[in-house]
Coordinates of C-alpha atoms and ligand atoms in Angstrom, one line a residue:
X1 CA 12.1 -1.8 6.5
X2 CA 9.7 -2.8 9.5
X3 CA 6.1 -3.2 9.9
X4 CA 6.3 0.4 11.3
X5 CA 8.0 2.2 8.3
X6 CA 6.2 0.0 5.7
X7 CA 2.4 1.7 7.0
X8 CA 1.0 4.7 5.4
X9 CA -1.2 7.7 6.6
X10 CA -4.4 5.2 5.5
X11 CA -6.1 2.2 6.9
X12 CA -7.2 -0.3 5.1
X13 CA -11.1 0.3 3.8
X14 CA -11.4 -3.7 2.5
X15 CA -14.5 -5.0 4.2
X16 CA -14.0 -7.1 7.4
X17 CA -12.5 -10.5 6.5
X18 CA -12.2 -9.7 3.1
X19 CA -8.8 -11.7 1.6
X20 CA -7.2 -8.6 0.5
X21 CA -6.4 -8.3 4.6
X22 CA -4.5 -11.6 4.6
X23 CA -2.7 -10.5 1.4
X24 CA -1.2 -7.5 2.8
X25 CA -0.3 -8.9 5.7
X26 CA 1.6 -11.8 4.2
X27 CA 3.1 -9.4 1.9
X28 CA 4.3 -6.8 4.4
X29 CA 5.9 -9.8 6.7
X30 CA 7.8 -11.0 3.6
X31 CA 8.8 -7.6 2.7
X32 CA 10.4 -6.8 6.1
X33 CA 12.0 -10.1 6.1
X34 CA 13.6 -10.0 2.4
X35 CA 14.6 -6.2 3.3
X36 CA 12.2 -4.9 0.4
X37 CA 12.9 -1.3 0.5
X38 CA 12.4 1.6 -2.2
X39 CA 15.8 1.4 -3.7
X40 CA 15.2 -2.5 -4.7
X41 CA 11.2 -2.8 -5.1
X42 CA 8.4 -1.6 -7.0
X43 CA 4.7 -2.6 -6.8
X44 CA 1.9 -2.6 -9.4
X45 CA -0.9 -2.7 -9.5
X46 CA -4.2 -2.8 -11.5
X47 CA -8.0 -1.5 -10.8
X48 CA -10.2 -3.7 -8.9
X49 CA -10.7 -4.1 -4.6
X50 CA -7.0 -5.8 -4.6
X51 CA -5.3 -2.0 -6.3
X52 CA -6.2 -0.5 -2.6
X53 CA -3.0 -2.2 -1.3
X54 CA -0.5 0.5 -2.9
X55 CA -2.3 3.0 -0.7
X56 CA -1.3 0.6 2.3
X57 CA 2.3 -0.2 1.6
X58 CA 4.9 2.5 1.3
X59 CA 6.7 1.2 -1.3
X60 CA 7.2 2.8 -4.6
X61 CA 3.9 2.2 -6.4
X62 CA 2.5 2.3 -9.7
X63 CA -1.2 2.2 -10.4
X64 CA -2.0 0.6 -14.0
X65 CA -5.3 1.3 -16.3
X66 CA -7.7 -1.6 -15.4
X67 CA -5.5 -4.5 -17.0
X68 CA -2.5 -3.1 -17.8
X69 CA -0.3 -3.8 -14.9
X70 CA 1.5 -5.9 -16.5
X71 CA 2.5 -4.2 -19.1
X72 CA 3.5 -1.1 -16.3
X73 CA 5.8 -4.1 -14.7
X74 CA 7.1 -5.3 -17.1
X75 CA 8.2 -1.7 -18.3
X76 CA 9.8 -0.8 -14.9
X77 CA 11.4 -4.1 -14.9
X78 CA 13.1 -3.3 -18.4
X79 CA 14.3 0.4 -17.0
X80 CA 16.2 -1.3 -14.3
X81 CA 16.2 -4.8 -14.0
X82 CA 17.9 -5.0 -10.2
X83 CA 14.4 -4.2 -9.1
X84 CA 11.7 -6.7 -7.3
X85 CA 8.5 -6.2 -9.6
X86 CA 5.5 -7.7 -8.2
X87 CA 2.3 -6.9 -9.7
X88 CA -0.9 -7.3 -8.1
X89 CA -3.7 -8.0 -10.1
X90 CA -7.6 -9.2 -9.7
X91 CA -8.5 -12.1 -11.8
X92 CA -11.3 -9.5 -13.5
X93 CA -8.4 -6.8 -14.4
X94 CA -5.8 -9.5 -15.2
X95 CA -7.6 -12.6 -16.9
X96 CA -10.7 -10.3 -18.8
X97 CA -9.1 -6.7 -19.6
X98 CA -5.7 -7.8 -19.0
X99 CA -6.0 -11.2 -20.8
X100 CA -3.4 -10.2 -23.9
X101 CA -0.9 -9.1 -21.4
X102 CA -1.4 -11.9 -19.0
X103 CA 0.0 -14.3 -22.2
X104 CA 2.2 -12.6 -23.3
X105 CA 3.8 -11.8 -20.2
X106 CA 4.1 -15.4 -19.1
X107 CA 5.6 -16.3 -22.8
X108 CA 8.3 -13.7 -22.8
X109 CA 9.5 -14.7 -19.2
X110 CA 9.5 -11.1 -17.9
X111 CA 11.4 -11.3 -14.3
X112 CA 8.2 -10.0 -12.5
X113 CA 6.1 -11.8 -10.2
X114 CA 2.5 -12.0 -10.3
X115 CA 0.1 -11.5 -7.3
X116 CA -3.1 -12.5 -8.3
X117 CA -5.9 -11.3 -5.8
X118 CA -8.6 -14.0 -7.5
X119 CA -12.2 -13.4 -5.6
X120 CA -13.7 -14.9 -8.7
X121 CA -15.6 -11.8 -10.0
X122 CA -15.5 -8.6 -10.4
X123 CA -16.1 -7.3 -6.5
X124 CA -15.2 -3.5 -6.9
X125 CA -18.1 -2.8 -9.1
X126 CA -20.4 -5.2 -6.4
X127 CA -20.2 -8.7 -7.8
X128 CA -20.4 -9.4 -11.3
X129 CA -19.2 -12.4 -13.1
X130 CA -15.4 -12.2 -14.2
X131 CA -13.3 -14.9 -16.1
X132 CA -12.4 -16.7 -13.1
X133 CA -16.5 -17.0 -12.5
X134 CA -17.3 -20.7 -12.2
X135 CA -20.1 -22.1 -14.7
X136 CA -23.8 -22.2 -12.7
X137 CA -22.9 -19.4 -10.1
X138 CA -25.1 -16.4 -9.4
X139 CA -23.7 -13.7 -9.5
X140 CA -25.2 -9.9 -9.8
X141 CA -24.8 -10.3 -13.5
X142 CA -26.1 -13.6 -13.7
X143 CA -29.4 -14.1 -11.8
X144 CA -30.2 -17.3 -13.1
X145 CA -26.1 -18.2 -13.3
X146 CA -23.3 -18.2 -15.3
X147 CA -23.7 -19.6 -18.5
X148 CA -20.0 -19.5 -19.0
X149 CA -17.1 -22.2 -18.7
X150 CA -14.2 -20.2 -16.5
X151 CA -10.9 -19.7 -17.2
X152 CA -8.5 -22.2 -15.2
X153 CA -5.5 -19.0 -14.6
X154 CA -3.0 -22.1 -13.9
X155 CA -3.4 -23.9 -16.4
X156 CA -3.7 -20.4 -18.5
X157 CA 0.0 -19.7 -17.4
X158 CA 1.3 -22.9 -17.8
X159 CA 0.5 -23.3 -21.6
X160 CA 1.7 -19.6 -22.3
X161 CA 5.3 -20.2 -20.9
X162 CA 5.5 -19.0 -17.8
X163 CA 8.1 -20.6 -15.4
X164 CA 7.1 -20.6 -12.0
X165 CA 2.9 -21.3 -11.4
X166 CA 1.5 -21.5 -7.9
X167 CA -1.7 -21.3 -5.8
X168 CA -1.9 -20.4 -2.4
X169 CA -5.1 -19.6 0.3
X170 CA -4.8 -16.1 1.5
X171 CA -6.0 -17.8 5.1
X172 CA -2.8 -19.2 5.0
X173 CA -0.3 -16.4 6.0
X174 CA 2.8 -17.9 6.9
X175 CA 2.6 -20.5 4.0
X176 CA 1.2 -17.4 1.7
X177 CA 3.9 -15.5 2.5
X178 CA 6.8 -18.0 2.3
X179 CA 5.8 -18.6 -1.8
X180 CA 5.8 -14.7 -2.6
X181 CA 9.3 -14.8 -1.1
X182 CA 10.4 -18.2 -3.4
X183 CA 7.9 -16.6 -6.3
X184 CA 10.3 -13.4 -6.2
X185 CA 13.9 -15.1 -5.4
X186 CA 12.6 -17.3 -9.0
X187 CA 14.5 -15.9 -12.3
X188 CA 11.3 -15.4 -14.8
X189 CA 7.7 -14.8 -14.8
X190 CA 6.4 -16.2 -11.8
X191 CA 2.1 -16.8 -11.0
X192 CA 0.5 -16.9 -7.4
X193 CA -2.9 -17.6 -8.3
X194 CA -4.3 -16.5 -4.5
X195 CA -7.8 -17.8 -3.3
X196 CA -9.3 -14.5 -1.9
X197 CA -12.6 -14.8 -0.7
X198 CA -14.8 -11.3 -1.1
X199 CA -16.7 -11.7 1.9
X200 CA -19.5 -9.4 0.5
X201 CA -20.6 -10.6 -3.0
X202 CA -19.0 -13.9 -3.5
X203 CA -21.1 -16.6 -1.3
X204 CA -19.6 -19.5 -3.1
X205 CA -15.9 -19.0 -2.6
X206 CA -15.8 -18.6 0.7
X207 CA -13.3 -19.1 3.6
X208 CA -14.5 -22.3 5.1
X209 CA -15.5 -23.5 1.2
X210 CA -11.7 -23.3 1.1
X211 CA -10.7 -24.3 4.4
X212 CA -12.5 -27.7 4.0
X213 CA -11.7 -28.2 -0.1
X214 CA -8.3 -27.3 -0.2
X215 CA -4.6 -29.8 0.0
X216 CA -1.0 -28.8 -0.5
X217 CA 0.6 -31.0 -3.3
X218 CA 2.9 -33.5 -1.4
X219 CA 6.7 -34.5 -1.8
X220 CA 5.8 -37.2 -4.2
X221 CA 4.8 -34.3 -6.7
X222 CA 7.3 -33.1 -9.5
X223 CA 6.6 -29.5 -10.4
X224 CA 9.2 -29.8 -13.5
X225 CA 6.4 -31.9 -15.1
X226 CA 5.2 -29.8 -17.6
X227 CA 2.5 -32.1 -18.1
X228 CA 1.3 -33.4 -14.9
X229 CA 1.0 -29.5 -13.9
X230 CA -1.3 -28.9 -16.9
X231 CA -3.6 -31.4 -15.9
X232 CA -3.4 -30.5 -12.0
X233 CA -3.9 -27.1 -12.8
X234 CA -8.0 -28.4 -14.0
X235 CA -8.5 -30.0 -10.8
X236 CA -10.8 -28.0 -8.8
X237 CA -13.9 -29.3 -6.7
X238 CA -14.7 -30.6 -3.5
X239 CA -12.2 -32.2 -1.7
X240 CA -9.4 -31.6 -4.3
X241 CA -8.3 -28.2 -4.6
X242 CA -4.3 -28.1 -4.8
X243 CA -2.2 -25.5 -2.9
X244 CA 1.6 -25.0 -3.5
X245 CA 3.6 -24.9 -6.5
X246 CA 2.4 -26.5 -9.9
X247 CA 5.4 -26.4 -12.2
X248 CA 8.3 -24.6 -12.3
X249 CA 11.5 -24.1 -15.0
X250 CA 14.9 -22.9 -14.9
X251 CA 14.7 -20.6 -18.7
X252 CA 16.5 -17.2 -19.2
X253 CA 14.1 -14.4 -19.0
X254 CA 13.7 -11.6 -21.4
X255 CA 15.5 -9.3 -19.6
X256 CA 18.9 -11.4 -19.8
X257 CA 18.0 -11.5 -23.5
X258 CA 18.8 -8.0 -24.3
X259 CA 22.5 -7.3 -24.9
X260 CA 21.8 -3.4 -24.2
X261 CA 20.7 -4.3 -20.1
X262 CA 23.0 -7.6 -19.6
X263 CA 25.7 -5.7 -18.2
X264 CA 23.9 -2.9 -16.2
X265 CA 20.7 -1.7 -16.0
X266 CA 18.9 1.0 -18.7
X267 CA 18.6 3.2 -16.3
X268 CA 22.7 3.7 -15.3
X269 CA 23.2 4.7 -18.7
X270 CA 24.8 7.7 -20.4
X271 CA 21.9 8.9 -22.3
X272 CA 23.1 9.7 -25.2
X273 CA 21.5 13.2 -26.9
X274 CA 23.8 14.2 -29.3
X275 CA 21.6 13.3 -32.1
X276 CA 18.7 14.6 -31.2
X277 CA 20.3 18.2 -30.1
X278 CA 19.2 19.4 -33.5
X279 CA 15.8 17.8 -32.9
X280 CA 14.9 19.1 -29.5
X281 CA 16.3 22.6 -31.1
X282 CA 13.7 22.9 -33.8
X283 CA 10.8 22.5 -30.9
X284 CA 12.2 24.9 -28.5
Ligands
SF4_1 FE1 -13.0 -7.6 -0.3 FE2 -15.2 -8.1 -1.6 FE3 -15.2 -6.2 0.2 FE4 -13.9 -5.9 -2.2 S1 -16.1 -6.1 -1.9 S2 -13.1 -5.3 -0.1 S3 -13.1 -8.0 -2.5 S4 -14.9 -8.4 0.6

């Protein structure tokens, strides 16, 4: 598809220089490079600022209960497991409502990839604290700050098995753009955890808070060590925020453990109704 085919009859309502924009831009430019199309992709998504970008992508789209896009992906990618699944999720919907799926997700190595839109609070509802929220921050829930430790989402990932974990700026297109494309070409469940600054409620994470804290992780890094990426995935401050990928593992995914899709997807076969001709008889 190109740029032109991939727009829909809306423009995007995100404020002005809200992440989300960068997002959909990088997505759309990988898209029309990989030849992402509505007979090989599907997009999820959950409830929360970053769900607006299924109205902004024509692509085949599913919108989950606030959470539950995973669960949504991971069901489509059972159906028919030739698809591209990407799930976008906001660090509220995915790491607080979404928190049981988010494990187990990542430890059955569901063949989706995971586009986490993290703002660090909950910015559809106007800026209340959300998992991601760190400790100390004032937020419109917490005037006098957040008494809470946050979640680290990496680190979350790493230690529930998923195999490819990753952490991009949105301000970074081109580099952005160039992980969603070796997030989805990776065999399992694979994590972009995507700095998105809400430009409206979040006064802390901001674009040039990012701009002058973050560094890519350098040749000298080994993602396959399980270790070293657990404790990289805690480092977050000034100065020392890491960009790129964290760890990644060659393991078979779910869907190649099920005999019943290994050879074709569910979805090309036979259903088979004889026994429940009877059944369907007794209702009719
Ligand atoms: Fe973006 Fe925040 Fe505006 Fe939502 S409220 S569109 S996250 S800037």
């Amino acid at each position: 598809m190109t740029q032109e085919e991939l727009k829909t009859p809306f423009t995007p309502n995100w404020c002005p220089g809200c992440g989300n924009l960068n997002i959909w831009a990088a997505f759309k430019n990988a898209a029309v490079q990989e030849g992402w199309d509505n007979t090989n992709t599907a997009l999820v998504a959950g409830i929360g600022c970053h769900g607006h970008i299924l109205n902004f992508v024509k692509l085949t789209s599913f919108e989950g209960l606030h959470g539950r896009a995973l669960p949504v992906a991971s069901g489509i990618k059972m159906a028919n497991n030739r698809l591209n699944v990407f799930a976008h999720v906001g660090d509220g919907d995915c790491l607080g409502e979404g928190g049981n799926h988010f494990v187990h997700s990542a430890r059955r190595n569901h063949d989706i990839t995971v586009l986490l839109h993290d703002n660090t609070l909950y910015a559809l509802t106007t800026g209340q604290t959300s998992p991601a929220t760190e400790r100390g921050m004032k937020t419109k829930s917490t005037p006098a700050g957040n008494p809470d430790d946050p979640v680290y989402p990496l680190a979350w990932a790493i230690a529930s098995g998923a195999t490819f974990v990753a952490r991009a700026y949105s301000g970074h297109m081109d580099k952005l753009m160039n992980l969603i494309i070796e997030a989805n070409n990776h065999k399992g469940f694979a994590l972009i955890d995507i700095l998105q600054p809400c430009v409206t409620f979040n006064k802390v994470c901001t674009h040039a808070m990012y701009q002058q804290n973050t560094y890519y992780l350098g040749d000298d890094y080994d993602p396959t060590n399980k270790k070293e990426a657990f404790m990289k995935a805690y480092e977050f401050g000034e100065k020392k925020i890491p960009l790129g990928i964290f760890y990644r593992e060659e393991k078979p995914t779910l869907e190649e453990g099920y005999v019943q899709i290994a050879e074709k997807p569910l979805i090309d076969n036979e259903p088979k109704l004889e026994g429940l001709t009877d059944l369907f008889k007794k209702y009719t």
